[in-house]
Short mmCIF file of C-alpha atoms and ligand atoms in Angstrom, two decimals:
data_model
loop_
_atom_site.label_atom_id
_atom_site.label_comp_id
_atom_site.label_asym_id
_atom_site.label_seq_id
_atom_site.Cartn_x
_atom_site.Cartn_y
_atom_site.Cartn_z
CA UNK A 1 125.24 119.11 130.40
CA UNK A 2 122.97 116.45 131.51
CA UNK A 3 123.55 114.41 134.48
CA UNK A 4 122.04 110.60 134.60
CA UNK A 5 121.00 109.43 138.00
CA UNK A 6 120.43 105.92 137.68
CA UNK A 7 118.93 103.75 140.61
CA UNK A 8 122.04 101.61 142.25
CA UNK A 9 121.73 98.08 141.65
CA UNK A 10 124.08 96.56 144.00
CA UNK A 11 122.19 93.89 146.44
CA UNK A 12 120.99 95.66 149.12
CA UNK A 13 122.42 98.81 148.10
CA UNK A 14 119.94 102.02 149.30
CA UNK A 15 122.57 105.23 148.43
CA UNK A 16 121.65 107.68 145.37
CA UNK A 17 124.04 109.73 143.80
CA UNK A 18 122.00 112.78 143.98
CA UNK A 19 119.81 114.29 146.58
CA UNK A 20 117.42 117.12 145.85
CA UNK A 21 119.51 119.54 147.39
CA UNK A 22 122.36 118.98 145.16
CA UNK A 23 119.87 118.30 142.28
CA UNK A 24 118.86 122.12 142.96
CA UNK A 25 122.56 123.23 142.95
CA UNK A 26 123.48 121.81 139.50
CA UNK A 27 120.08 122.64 137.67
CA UNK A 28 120.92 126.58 139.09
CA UNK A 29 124.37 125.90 137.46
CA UNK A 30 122.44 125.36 134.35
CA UNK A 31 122.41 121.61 134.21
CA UNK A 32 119.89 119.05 132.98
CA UNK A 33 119.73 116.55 135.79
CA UNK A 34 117.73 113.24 134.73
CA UNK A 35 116.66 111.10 136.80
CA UNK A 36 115.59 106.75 136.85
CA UNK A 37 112.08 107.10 138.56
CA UNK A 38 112.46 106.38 142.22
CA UNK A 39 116.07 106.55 142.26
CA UNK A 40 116.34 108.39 145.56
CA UNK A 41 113.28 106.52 147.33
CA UNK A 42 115.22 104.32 149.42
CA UNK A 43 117.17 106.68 150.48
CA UNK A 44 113.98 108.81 151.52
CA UNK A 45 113.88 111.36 148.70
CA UNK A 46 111.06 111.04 146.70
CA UNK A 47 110.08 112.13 143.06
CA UNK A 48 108.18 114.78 144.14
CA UNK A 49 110.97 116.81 145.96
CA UNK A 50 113.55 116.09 142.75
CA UNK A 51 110.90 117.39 140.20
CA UNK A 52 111.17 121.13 142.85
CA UNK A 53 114.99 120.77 142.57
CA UNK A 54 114.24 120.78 138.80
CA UNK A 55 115.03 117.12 137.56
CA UNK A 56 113.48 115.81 134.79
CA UNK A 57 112.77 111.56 134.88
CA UNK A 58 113.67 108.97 132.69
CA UNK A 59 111.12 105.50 133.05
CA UNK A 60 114.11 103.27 132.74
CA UNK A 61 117.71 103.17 133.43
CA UNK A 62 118.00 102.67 129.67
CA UNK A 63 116.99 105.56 128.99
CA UNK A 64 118.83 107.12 131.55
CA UNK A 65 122.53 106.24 130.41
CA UNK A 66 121.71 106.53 126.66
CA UNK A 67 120.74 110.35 126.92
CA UNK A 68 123.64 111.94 129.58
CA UNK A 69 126.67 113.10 129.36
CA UNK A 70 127.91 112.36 132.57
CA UNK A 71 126.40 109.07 134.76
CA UNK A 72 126.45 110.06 138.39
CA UNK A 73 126.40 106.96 140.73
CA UNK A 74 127.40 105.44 143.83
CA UNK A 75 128.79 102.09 143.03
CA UNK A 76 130.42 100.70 140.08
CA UNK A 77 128.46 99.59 136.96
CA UNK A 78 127.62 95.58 137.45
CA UNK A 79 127.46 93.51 134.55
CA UNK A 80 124.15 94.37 134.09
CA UNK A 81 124.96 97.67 133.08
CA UNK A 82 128.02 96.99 130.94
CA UNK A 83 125.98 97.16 128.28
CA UNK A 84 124.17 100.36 129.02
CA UNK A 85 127.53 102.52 129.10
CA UNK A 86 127.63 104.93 125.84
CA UNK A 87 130.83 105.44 123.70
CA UNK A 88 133.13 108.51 125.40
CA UNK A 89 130.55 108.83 128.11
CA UNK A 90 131.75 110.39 131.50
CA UNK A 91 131.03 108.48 134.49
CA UNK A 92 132.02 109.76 138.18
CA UNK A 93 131.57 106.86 140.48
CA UNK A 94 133.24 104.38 143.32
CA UNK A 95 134.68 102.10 140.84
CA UNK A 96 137.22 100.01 142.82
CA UNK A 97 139.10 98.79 139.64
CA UNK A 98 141.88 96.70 141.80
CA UNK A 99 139.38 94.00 142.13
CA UNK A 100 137.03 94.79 139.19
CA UNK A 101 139.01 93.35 136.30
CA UNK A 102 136.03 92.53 133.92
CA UNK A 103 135.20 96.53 134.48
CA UNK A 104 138.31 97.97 133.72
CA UNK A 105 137.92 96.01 130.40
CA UNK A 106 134.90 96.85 129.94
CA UNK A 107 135.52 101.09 130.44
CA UNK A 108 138.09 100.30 128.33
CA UNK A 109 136.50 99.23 125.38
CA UNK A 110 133.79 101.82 125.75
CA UNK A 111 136.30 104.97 125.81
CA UNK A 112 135.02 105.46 128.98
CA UNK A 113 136.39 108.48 131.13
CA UNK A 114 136.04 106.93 134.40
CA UNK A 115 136.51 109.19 137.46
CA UNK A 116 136.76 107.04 140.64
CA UNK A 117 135.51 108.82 143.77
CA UNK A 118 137.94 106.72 145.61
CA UNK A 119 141.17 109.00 144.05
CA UNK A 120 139.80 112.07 144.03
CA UNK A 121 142.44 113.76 145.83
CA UNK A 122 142.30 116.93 147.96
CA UNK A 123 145.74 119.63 148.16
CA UNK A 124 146.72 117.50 151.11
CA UNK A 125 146.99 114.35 149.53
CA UNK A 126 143.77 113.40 151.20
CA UNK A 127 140.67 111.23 149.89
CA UNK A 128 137.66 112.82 150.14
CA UNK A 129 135.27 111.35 148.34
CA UNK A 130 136.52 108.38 149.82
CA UNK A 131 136.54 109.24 153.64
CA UNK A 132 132.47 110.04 154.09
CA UNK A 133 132.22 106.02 153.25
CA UNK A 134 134.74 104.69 155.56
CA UNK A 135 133.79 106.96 158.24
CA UNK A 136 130.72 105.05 157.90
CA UNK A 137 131.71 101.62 157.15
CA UNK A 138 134.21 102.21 160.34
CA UNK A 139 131.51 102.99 162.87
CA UNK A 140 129.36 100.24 161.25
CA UNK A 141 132.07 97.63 162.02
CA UNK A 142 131.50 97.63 165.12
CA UNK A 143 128.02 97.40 165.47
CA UNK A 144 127.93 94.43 162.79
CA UNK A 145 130.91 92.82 164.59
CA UNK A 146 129.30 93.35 168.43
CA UNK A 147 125.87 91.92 166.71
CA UNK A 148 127.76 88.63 165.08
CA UNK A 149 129.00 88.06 168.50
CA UNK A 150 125.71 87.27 169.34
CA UNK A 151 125.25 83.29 169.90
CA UNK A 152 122.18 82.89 167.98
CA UNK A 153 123.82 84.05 165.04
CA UNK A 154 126.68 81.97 165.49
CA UNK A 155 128.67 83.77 167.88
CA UNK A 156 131.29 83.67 170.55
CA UNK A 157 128.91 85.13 172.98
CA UNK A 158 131.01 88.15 173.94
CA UNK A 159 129.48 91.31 174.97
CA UNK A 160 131.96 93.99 173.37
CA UNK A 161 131.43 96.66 176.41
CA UNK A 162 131.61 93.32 178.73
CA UNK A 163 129.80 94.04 182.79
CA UNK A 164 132.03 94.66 185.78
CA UNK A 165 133.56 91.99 187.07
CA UNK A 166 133.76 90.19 183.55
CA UNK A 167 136.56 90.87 180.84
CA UNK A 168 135.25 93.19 177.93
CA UNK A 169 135.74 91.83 174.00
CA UNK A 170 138.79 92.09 172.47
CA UNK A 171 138.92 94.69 169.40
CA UNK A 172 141.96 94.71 167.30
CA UNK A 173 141.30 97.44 164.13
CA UNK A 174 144.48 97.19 161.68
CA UNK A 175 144.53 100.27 159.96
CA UNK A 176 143.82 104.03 161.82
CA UNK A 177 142.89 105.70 158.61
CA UNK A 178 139.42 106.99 158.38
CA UNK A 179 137.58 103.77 158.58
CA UNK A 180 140.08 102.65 161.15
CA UNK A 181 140.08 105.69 163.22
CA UNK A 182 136.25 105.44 163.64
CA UNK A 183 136.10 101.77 163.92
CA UNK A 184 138.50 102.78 167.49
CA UNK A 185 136.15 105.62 168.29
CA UNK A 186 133.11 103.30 168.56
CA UNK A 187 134.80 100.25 170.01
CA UNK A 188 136.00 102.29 172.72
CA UNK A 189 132.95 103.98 173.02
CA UNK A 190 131.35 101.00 174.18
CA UNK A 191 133.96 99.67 176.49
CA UNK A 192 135.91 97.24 174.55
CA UNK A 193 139.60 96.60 174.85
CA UNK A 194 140.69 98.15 171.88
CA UNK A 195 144.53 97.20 169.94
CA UNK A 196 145.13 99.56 167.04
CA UNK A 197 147.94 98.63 164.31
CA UNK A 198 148.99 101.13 161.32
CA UNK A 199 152.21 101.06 159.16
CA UNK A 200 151.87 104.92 159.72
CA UNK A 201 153.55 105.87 163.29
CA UNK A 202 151.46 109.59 162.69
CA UNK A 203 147.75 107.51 162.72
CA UNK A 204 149.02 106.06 165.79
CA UNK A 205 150.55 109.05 167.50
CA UNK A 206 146.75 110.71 167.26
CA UNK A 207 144.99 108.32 168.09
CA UNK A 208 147.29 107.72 171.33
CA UNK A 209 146.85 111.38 171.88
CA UNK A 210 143.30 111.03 171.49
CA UNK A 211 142.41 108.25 173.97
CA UNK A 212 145.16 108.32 176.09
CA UNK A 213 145.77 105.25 177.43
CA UNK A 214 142.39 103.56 176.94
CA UNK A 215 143.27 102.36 173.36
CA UNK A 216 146.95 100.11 172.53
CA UNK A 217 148.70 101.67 169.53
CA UNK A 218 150.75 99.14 167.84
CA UNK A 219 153.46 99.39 164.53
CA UNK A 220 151.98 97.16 161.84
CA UNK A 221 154.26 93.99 161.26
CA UNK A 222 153.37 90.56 161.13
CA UNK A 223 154.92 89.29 164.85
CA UNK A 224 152.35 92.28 166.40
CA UNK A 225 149.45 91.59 164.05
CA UNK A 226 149.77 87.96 164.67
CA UNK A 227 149.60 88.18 168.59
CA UNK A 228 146.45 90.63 168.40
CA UNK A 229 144.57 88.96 166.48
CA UNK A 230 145.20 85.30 168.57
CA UNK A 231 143.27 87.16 171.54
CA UNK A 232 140.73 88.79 169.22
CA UNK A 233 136.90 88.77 169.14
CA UNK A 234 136.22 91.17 166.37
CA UNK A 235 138.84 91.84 163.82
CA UNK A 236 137.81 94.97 161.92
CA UNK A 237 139.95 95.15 158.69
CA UNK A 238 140.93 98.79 157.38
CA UNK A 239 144.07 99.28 155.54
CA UNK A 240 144.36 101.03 151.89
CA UNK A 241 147.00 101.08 149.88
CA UNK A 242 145.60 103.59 147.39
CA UNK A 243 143.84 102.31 144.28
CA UNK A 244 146.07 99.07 144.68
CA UNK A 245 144.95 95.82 145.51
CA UNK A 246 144.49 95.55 149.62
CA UNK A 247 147.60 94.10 151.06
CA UNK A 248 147.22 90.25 152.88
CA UNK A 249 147.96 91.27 156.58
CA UNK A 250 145.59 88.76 158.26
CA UNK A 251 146.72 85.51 157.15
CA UNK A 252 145.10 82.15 157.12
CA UNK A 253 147.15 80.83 160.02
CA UNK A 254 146.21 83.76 162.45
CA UNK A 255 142.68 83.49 161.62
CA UNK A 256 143.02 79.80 162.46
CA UNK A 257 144.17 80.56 165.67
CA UNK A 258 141.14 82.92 166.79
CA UNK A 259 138.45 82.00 169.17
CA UNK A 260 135.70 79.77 167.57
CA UNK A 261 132.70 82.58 167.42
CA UNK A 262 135.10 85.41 166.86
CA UNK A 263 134.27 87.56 163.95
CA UNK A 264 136.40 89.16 160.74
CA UNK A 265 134.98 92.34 159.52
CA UNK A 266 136.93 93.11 156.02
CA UNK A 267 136.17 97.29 155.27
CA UNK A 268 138.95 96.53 152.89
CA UNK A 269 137.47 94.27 151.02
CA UNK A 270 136.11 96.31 148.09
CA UNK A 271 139.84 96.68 147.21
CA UNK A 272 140.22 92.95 147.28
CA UNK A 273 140.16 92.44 151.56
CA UNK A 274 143.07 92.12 153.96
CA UNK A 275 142.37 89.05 155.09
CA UNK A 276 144.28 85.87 153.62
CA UNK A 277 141.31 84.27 151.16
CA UNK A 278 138.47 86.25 152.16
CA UNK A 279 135.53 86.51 149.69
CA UNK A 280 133.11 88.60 149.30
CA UNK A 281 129.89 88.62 150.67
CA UNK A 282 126.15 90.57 150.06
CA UNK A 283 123.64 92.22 152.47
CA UNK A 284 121.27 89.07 151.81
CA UNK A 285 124.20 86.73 153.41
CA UNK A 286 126.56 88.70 155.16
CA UNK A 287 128.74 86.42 156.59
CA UNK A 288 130.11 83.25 156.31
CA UNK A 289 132.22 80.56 158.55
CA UNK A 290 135.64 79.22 157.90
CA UNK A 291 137.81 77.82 161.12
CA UNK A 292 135.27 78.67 163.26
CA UNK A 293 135.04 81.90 162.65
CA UNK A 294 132.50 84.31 160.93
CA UNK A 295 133.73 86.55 157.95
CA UNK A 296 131.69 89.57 156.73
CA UNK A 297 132.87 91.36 153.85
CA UNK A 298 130.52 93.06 152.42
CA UNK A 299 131.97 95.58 149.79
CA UNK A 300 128.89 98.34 149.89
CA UNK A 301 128.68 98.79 153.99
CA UNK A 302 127.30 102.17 154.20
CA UNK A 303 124.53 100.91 151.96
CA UNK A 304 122.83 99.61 155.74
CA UNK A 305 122.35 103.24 156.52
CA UNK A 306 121.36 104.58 153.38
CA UNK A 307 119.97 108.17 154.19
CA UNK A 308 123.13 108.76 156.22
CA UNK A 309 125.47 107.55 153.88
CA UNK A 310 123.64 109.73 150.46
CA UNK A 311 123.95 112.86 152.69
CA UNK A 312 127.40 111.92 153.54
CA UNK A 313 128.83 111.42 149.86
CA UNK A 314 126.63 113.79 148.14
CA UNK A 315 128.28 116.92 150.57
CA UNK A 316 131.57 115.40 149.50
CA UNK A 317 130.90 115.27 146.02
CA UNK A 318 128.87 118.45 145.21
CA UNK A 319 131.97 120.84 144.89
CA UNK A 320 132.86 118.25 142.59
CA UNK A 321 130.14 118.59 140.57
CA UNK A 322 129.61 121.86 140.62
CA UNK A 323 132.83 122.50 139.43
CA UNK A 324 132.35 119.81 136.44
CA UNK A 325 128.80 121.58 135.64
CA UNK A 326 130.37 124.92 135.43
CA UNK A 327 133.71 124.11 133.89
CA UNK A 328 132.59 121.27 131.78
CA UNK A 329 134.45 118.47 132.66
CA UNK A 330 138.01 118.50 130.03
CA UNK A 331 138.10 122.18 131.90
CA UNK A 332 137.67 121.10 135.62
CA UNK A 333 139.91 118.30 135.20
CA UNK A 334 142.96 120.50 133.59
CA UNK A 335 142.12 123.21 136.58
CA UNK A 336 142.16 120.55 139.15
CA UNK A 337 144.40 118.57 140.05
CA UNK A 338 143.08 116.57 142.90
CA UNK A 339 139.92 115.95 140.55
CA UNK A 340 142.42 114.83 137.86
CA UNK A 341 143.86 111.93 140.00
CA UNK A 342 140.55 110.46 140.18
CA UNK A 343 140.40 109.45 136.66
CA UNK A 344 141.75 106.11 136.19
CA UNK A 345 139.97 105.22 132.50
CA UNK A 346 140.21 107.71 129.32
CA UNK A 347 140.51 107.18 125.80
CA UNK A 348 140.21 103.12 125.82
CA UNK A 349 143.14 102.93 128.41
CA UNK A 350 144.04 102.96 132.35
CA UNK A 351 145.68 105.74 133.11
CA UNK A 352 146.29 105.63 136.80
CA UNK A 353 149.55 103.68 137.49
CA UNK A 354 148.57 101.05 140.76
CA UNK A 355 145.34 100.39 138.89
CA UNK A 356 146.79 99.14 135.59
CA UNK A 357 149.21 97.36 137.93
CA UNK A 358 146.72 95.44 139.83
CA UNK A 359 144.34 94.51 137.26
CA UNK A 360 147.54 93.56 134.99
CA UNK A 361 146.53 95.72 131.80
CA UNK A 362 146.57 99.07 130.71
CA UNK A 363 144.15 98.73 127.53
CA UNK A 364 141.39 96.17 126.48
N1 NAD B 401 133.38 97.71 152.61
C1 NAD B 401 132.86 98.92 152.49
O1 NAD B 401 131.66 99.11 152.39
C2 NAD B 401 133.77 100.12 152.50
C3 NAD B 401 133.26 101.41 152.71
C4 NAD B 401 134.15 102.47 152.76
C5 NAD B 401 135.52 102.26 152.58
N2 NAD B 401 135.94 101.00 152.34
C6 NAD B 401 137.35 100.67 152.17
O2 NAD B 401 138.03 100.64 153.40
C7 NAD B 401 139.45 100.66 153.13
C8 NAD B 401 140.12 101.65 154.07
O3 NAD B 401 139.76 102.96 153.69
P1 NAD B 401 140.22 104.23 154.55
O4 NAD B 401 139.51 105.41 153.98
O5 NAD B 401 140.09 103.95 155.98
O6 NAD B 401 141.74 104.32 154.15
P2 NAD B 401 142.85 105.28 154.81
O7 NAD B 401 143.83 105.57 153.74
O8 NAD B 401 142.22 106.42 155.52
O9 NAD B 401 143.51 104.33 155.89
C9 NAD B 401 144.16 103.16 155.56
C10 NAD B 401 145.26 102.92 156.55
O10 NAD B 401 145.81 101.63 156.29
C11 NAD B 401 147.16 101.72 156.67
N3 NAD B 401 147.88 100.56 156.19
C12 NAD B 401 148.32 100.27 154.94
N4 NAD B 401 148.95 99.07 154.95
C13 NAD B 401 148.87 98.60 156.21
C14 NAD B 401 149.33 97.43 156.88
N5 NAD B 401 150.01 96.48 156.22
N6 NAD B 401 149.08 97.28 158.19
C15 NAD B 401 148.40 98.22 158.88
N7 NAD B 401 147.96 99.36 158.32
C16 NAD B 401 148.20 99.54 157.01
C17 NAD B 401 147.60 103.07 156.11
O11 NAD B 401 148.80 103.52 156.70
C18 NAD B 401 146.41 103.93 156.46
O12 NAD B 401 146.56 104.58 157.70
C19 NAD B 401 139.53 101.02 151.64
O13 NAD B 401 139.73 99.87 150.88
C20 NAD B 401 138.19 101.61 151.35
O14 NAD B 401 137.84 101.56 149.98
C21 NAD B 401 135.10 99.93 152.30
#
C-alpha cells in the first residue's frame, strides 16, 4: 500500500499527517509511504529524518495523490485539490462534511471512500481521533480569548485572572466535552470566574467533582445560557452534536447584549459554529466585530501550535493506520467497528446518516 502525505493547504495551517516516527511504523508494516517535499517542515520534521523512517518524496502534490492508495491528511481537501482526488481512492482525514457541502459532492462523484477522523469511534462510543484536536483547540480558547481582551486589539480590557481587589473576567464555556472540559481547566487555571453549561448532567457532575466549587456547572437551556452569556467576557463555544451540523445555542440577541470588547470564541465552528450567524474566519484575520463584540472562528485552531498538535493526532491515528496497513483497508474496516463509523463517503454516496442529513443529499 502506499500512503500520500501531501503538505496541508489550509491558511495558516502547520499540522502533517505523518511524523517520522509513524512514517517508520508503517514502512516496518511493509508500506510505501510518499511524501510532498517539505510536508512535515512546519511542523519541525524535516526531509532528512522521513527519508531514515523510509519515505520516499514526491516534488509535487500532484504527484502525490495520483500515485497512493490511501491520502493521509489533516484537513479536508480545499477546492484546490478537488481536482487532484483519484477515482476509488481512500482518503482518511478531518473532513467536517456538515458544513462542507461542495465536498461531499465532490467525494461523491469521485467514488471516494472518505474516512472522517472526526467519527472514528472507540468501544465506548468515544471520538478519538477527534479529542487530541479539541483538547487543543480548548486550551487555546482561552489564551486567544484572554489575548482579544486586550484593548489594543480591540478589547474590553479585562484581565481574565483579574488582581486582588478587582473582579476577575467572566468565562462562560457551553459545552464540557473535550474541548469544553479543557477550555474550564485553563480558564480556571488562571483565575477567571468560570460558568460551565452542557445538555449532559454526567460532563457537569465531573467537572463539579473536579473543581469543587471554583467552577458553576449549569444544565444547558436557553433561560441559563442567556443569563451567562449577558455577564460574559469570553464566550468559548464547544458543543458537538456528532457529524451534524452545530446546534444555534448563542443567539443573535444574547450576543447583542454582551459587553462591547467581549469576545466569542466558536471551537464549534468547523461543524458550522454555535453561535447565531457566525462566519468563519482564517489565521491571517482571526476575528471580526459585530455588536461590539469580537468573533473568532477559526475552523483549524490547533494549526497555531503545530508541532503539538501533529504529535497529538498522529498518536491518535497510528493504531489506525497500522491496522489499515496490515489489514488493508476493506479488512480493517469489516474487523472494526469503531473504524467503520468513520466512513461517511463510499461508492459515490454518503453513507453516514446525520451527514447526508445536514448537507441534504445522499449522492451527487
Ligand atoms: N475550531 C477548531 O479548530 C476545532 C478543533 C478541534 C475540535 N473542534 C470542534 O469542537 C467541537 C466540540 O468538540 P468536542 O470534541 O469538545 O465535542 P464533545 O462531544 O467532546 O463535547 C461536546 C459537548 O457538547 C454538548 N452539547 C451538545 N449540545 C449542547 C447544547 N445545546 N448546549 C450545551 N452543550 C451541548 C454535548 O453534550 C457534549 O458534552 C466540534 O465541532 C469539534 O469538531 C474545532
Amino acid at each position: 500500500m502506499i500512503i500520500g502525505v501531501p503538505k496541508e493547504i489550509k491558511i495558516g495551517e502547520k499540522r502533517v499527517s505523518m511524523t517520522p516516527s509513524l512514517c517508520r511504523r508503517v514502512t516496518s508494516l511493509g508500506a510505501q509511504v510518499l511524501m510532498e517535499k517539505n510536508a512535515g517542515l512546519t511542523a519541525g520534521f524535516t526531509d532528512a529524518e522521513y527519508k531514515a523512517a523510509g519515505a520516499t518524496f514526491a516534488a509535487s502534490a500532484e504527484k502525490v495523490w495520483k500515485s497512493a492508495d490511501m491520502i493521509l491528511k489533516v484537513k479536508e481537501p480545499l477546492e484546490a485539490e478537488f481536482g487532484l482526488m483519484q477515482q476509488g481512492q481512500t482518503l482518511f482525514t478531518y473532513l467536517h462534511l456538515a458544513a462542507g457541502p461542495a465536498l461531499a459532492k465532490q467525494l461523491c462523484k469521485k467514488g471516494i471512500l472518505g474516512i472522517a477522523y472526526e467519527t472514528v469511534e472507540s468501544s465506548d462510543g468515544q471520538f478519538p481521533l477527534l479529542k487530541p484536536m479539541s483538547q487543543i483547540a480548548g486550551r487555546l480558547s482561552i489564551q486567544i480569548g484572554a489575548y482579544f481582551l486586550q484593548s489594543q486589539v480591540g478589547g474590553s480590557g479585562v484581565l481574565l485572572g483579574g488582581i486582588p481587589g478587582t473582579m476577575p473576567g467572566h468565562v462562560v464555556v457551553v459545552g464540557a466535552g473535550n474541548s469544553g472540559a479543557h477550555a474550564v481547566r485553563m480558564a480556571a487555571g488562571m483565575g477567571a470566574r468560570v460558568t460551565v453549561l452542557d445538555l449532559d448532567t454526567r460532563k457537569l457532575e465531573v467537572l463539579d467533582q473536579e473543581y469543587r466549587g471554583k467552577v458553576v456547572t449549569l444544565v444547558s437551556n436557553p433561560a441559563n445560557v442567556e443569563a451567562e452569556v449577558a455577564s460574559a467576557d469570553l464566550v468559548v463555544g464547544a458543543v458537538l452534536i456528532p457529524a451534524a451540523k452545530a446546534p444555534t445555542v448563542v443567539t443573535k440577541k444574547m450576543v447583542k447584549n454582551m459587553r462591547p470588547g467581549s469576545v466569542i470564541v466558536d471551537i464549534a465552528i468547523d461543524q458550522g459554529g454555535c453561535v447565531e450567524g457566525i462566519q468563519y474566519t482564517s489565521h491571517e484575520k482571526p476575528t471580526y466585530q459585530e455588536f461590539g463584540v469580537n468573533h473568532y472562528a477559526v475552523p483549524n485552531m490547533p494549526a497555531l501550535v503545530g508541532r503539538t498538535s501533529t504529535l497529538g493526532l498522529t498518536q491518535a491515528t497510528e493504531p489506525y493506520v497500522a491496522m489499515i496497513v496490515q489489514k488493508g483497508v476493506e479488512r480493517a474496516l469489516a474487523e472494526h467497528k469503531g473504524l467503520a463509523k468513520g466512513v461517511n463517503t463510499r461508492g459515490g454516496r454518503i453513507v453516514y446518516g446525520e451527514v447526508a442529513k445536514a448537507v441534504g443529499f445522499d449522492q451527487a
